[in-house]
PDB file of C-alpha atoms and ligand atoms in Angstrom:
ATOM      1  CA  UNK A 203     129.629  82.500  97.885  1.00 63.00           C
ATOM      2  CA  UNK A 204     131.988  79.669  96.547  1.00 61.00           C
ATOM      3  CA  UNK A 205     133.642  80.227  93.594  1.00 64.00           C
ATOM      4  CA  UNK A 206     131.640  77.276  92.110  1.00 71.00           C
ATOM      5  CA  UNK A 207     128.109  79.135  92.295  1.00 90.00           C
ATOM      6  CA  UNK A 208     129.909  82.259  91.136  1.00 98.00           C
ATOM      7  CA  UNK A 209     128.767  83.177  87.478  1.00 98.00           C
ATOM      8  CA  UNK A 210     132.483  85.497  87.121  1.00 98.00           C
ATOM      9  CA  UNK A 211     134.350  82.543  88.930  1.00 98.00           C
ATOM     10  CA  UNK A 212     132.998  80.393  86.417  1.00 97.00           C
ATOM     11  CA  UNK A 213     134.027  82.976  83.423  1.00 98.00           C
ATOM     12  CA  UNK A 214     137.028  83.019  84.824  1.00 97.00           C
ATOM     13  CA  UNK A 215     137.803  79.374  85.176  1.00 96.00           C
ATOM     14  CA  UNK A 216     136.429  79.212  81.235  1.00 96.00           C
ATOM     15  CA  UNK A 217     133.649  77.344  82.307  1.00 97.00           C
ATOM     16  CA  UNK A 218     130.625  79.888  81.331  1.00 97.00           C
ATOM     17  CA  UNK A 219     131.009  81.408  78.324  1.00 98.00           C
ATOM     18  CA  UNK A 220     131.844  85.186  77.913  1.00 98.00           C
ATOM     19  CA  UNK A 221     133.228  87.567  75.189  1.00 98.00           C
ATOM     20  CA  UNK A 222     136.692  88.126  76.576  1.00 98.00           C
ATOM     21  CA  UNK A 223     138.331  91.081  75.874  1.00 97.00           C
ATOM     22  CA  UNK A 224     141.438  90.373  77.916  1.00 97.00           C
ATOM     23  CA  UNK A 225     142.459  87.089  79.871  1.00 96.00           C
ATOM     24  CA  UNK A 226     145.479  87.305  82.155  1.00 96.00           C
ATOM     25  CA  UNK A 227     146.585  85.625  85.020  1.00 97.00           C
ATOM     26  CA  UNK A 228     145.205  87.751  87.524  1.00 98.00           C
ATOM     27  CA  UNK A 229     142.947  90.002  85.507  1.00 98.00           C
ATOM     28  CA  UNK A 230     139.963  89.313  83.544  1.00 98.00           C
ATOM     29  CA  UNK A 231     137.543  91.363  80.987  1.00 98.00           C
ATOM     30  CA  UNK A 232     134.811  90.429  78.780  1.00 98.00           C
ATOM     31  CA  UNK A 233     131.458  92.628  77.680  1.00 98.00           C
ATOM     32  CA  UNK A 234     128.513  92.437  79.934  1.00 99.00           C
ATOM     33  CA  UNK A 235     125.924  90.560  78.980  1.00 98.00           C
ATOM     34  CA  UNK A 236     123.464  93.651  79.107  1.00 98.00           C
ATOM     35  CA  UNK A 237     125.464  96.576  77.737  1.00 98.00           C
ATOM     36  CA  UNK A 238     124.281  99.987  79.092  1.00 98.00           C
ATOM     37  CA  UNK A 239     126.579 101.707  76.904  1.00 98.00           C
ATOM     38  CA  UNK A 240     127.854 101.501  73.392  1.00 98.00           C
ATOM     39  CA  UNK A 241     131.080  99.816  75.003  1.00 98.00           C
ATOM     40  CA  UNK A 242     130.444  98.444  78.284  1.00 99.00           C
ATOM     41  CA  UNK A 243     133.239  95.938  79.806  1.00 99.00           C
ATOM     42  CA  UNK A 244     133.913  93.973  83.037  1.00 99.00           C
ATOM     43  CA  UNK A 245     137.146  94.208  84.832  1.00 99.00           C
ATOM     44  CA  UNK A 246     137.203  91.433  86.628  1.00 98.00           C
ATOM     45  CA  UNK A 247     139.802  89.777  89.592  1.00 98.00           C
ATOM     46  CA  UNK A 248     140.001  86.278  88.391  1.00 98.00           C
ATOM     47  CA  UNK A 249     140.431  85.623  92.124  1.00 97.00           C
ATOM     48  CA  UNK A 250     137.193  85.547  94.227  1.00 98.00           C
ATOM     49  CA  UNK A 251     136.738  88.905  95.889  1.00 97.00           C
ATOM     50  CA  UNK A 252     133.191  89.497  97.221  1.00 98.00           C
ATOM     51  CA  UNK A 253     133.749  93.620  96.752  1.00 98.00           C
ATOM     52  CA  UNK A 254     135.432  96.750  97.701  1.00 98.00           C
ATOM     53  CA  UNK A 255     134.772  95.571 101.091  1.00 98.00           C
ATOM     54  CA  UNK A 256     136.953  92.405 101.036  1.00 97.00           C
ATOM     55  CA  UNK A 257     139.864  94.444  99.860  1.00 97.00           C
ATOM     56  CA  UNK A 258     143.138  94.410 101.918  1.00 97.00           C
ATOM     57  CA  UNK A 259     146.262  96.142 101.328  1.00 97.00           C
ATOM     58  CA  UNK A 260     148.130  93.070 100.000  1.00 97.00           C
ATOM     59  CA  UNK A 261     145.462  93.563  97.112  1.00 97.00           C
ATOM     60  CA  UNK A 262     146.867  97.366  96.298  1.00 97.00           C
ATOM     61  CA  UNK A 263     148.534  96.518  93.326  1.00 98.00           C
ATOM     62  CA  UNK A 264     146.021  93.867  91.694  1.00 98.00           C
ATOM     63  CA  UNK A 265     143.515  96.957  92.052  1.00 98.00           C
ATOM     64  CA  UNK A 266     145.911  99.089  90.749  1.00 98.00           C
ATOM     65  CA  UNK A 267     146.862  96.565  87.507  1.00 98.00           C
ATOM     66  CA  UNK A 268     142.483  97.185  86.910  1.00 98.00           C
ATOM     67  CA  UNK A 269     143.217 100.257  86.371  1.00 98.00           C
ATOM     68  CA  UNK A 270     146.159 100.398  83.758  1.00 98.00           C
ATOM     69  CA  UNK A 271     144.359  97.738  82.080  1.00 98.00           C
ATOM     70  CA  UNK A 272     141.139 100.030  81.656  1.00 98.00           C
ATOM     71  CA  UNK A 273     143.555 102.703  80.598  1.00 98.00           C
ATOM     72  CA  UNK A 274     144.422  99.448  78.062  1.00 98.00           C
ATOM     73  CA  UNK A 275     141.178  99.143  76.966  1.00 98.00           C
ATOM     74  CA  UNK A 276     140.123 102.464  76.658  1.00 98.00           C
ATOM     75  CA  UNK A 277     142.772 102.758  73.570  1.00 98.00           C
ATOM     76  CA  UNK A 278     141.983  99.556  72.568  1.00 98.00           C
ATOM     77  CA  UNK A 279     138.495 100.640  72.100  1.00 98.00           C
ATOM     78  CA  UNK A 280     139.087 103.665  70.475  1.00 98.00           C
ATOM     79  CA  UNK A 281     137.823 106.057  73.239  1.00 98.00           C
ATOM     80  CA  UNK A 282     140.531 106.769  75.507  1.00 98.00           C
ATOM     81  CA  UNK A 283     139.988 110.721  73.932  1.00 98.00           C
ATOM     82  CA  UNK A 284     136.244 111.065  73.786  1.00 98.00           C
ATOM     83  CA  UNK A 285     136.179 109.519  77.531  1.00 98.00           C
ATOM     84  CA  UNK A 286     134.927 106.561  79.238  1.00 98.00           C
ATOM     85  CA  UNK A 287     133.740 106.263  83.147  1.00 98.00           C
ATOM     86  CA  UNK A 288     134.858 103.683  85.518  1.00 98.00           C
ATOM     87  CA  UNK A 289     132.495 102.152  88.024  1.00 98.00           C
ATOM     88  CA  UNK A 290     132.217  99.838  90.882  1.00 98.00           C
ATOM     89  CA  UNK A 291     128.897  99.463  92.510  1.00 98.00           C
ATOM     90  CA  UNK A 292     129.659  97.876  96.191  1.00 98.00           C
ATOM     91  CA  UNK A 293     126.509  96.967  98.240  1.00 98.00           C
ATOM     92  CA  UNK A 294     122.819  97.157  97.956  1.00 97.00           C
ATOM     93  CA  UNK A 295     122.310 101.065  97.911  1.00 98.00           C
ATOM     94  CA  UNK A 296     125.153 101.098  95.203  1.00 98.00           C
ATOM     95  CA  UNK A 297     123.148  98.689  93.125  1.00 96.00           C
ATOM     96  CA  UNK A 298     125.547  95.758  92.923  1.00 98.00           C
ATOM     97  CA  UNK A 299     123.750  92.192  91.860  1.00 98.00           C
ATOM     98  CA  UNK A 300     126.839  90.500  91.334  1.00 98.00           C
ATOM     99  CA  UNK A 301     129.153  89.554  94.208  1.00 98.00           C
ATOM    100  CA  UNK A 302     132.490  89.320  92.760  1.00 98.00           C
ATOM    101  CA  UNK A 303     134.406  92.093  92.693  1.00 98.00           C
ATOM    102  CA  UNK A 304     134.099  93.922  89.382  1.00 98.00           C
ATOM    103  CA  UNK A 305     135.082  97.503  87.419  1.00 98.00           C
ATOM    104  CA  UNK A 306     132.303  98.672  84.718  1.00 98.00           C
ATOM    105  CA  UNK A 307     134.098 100.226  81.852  1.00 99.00           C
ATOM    106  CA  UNK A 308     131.383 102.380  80.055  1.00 98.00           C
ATOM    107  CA  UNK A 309     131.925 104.382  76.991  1.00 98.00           C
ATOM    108  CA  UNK A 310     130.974 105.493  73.643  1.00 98.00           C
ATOM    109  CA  UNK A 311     127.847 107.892  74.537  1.00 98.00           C
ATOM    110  CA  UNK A 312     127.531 110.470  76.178  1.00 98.00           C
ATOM    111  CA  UNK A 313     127.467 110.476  80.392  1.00 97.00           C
ATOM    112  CA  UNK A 314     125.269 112.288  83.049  1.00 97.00           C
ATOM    113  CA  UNK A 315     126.131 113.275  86.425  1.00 97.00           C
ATOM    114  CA  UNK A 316     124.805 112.977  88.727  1.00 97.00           C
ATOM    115  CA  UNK A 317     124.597 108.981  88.033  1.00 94.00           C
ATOM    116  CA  UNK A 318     121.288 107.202  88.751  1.00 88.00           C
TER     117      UNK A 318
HETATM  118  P1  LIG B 199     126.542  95.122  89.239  1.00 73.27           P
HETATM  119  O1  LIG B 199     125.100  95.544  89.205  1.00 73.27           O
HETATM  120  O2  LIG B 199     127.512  96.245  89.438  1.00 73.27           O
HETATM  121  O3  LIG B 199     126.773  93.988  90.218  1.00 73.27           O
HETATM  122  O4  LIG B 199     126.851  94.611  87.778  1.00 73.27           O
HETATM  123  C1  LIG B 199     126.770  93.281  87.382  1.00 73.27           C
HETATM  124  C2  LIG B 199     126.882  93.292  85.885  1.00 73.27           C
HETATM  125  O5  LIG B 199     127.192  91.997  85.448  1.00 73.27           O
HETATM  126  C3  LIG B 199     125.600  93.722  85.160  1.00 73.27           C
HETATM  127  O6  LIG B 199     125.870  94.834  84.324  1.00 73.27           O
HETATM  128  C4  LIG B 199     125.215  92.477  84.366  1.00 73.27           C
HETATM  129  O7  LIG B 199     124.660  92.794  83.123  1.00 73.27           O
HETATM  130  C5  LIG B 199     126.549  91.755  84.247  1.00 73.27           C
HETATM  131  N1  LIG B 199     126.475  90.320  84.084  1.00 73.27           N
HETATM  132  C6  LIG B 199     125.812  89.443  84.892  1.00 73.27           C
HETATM  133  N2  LIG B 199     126.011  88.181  84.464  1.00 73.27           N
HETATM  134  C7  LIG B 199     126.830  88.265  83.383  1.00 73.27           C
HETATM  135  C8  LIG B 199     127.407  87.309  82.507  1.00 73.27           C
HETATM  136  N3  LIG B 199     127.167  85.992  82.661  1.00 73.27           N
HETATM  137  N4  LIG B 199     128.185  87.743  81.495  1.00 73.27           N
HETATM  138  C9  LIG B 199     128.413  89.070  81.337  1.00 73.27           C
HETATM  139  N5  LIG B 199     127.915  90.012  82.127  1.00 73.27           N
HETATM  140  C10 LIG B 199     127.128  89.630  83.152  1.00 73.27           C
HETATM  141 ZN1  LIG B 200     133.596  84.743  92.097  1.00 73.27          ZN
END
């Protein structure tokens, strides 16, 4: 998909609107539009990534800077002690609708395992 038809490309770029909770160079996050949790956030490459799949090990550290900056927003948030789970759904079985690489942050209710 080019980054043009690509609805988190084009929050990335600025060009669709989003409410961004962090904008860095590399790294973005803003809330979903559909929350499934009290606090439910995107952590998004701003690069193009297509998923889990695409990844190569030049990419180790961007995947790892997802993850500090979920640890980020978990205290940002205010729920870094009650908990929060971390998700990336990566192909069809997984349920993943948007093809750009992305980290659910979900918190502020109480999870079940096993997950839908
Ligand atoms: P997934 O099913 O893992 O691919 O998740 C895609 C997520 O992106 C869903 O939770 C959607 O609600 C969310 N989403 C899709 N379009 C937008 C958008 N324009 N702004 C914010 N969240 C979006
Ligand atoms: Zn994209």
């Amino acid at each position: 998909m080019s980054a043009e038809s690509c609805t988190f490309c084009r929050i990335a770029s600025g060009e669709a609107p989003a409410i961004i909770v962090r904008q860095g160079e590399r790294i973005i996050a803003f809330r979903d539009a559909h929350p499934v949790a009290p606090v439910h956030i995107l952590i998004v490459p701003v690069r193009h990534l297509a998923s889990i799949n695409e990844v190569i090990a030049s990419d180790v550290e961007l995947l790892g800077e997802m993850l500090v900056l979920a640890r980020d927003v978990a205290a940002r948030e205010g729920v870094d002690q009650t908990g929060y789970r971390i998700v990336v759904n990566t192909g069809r079985e997984a349920g993943q609708t948007v093809h750009h690489l992305h980290m659910h942050f979900l918190a502020g209710r109480q999870m079940s395992w096993p997950p839908g």
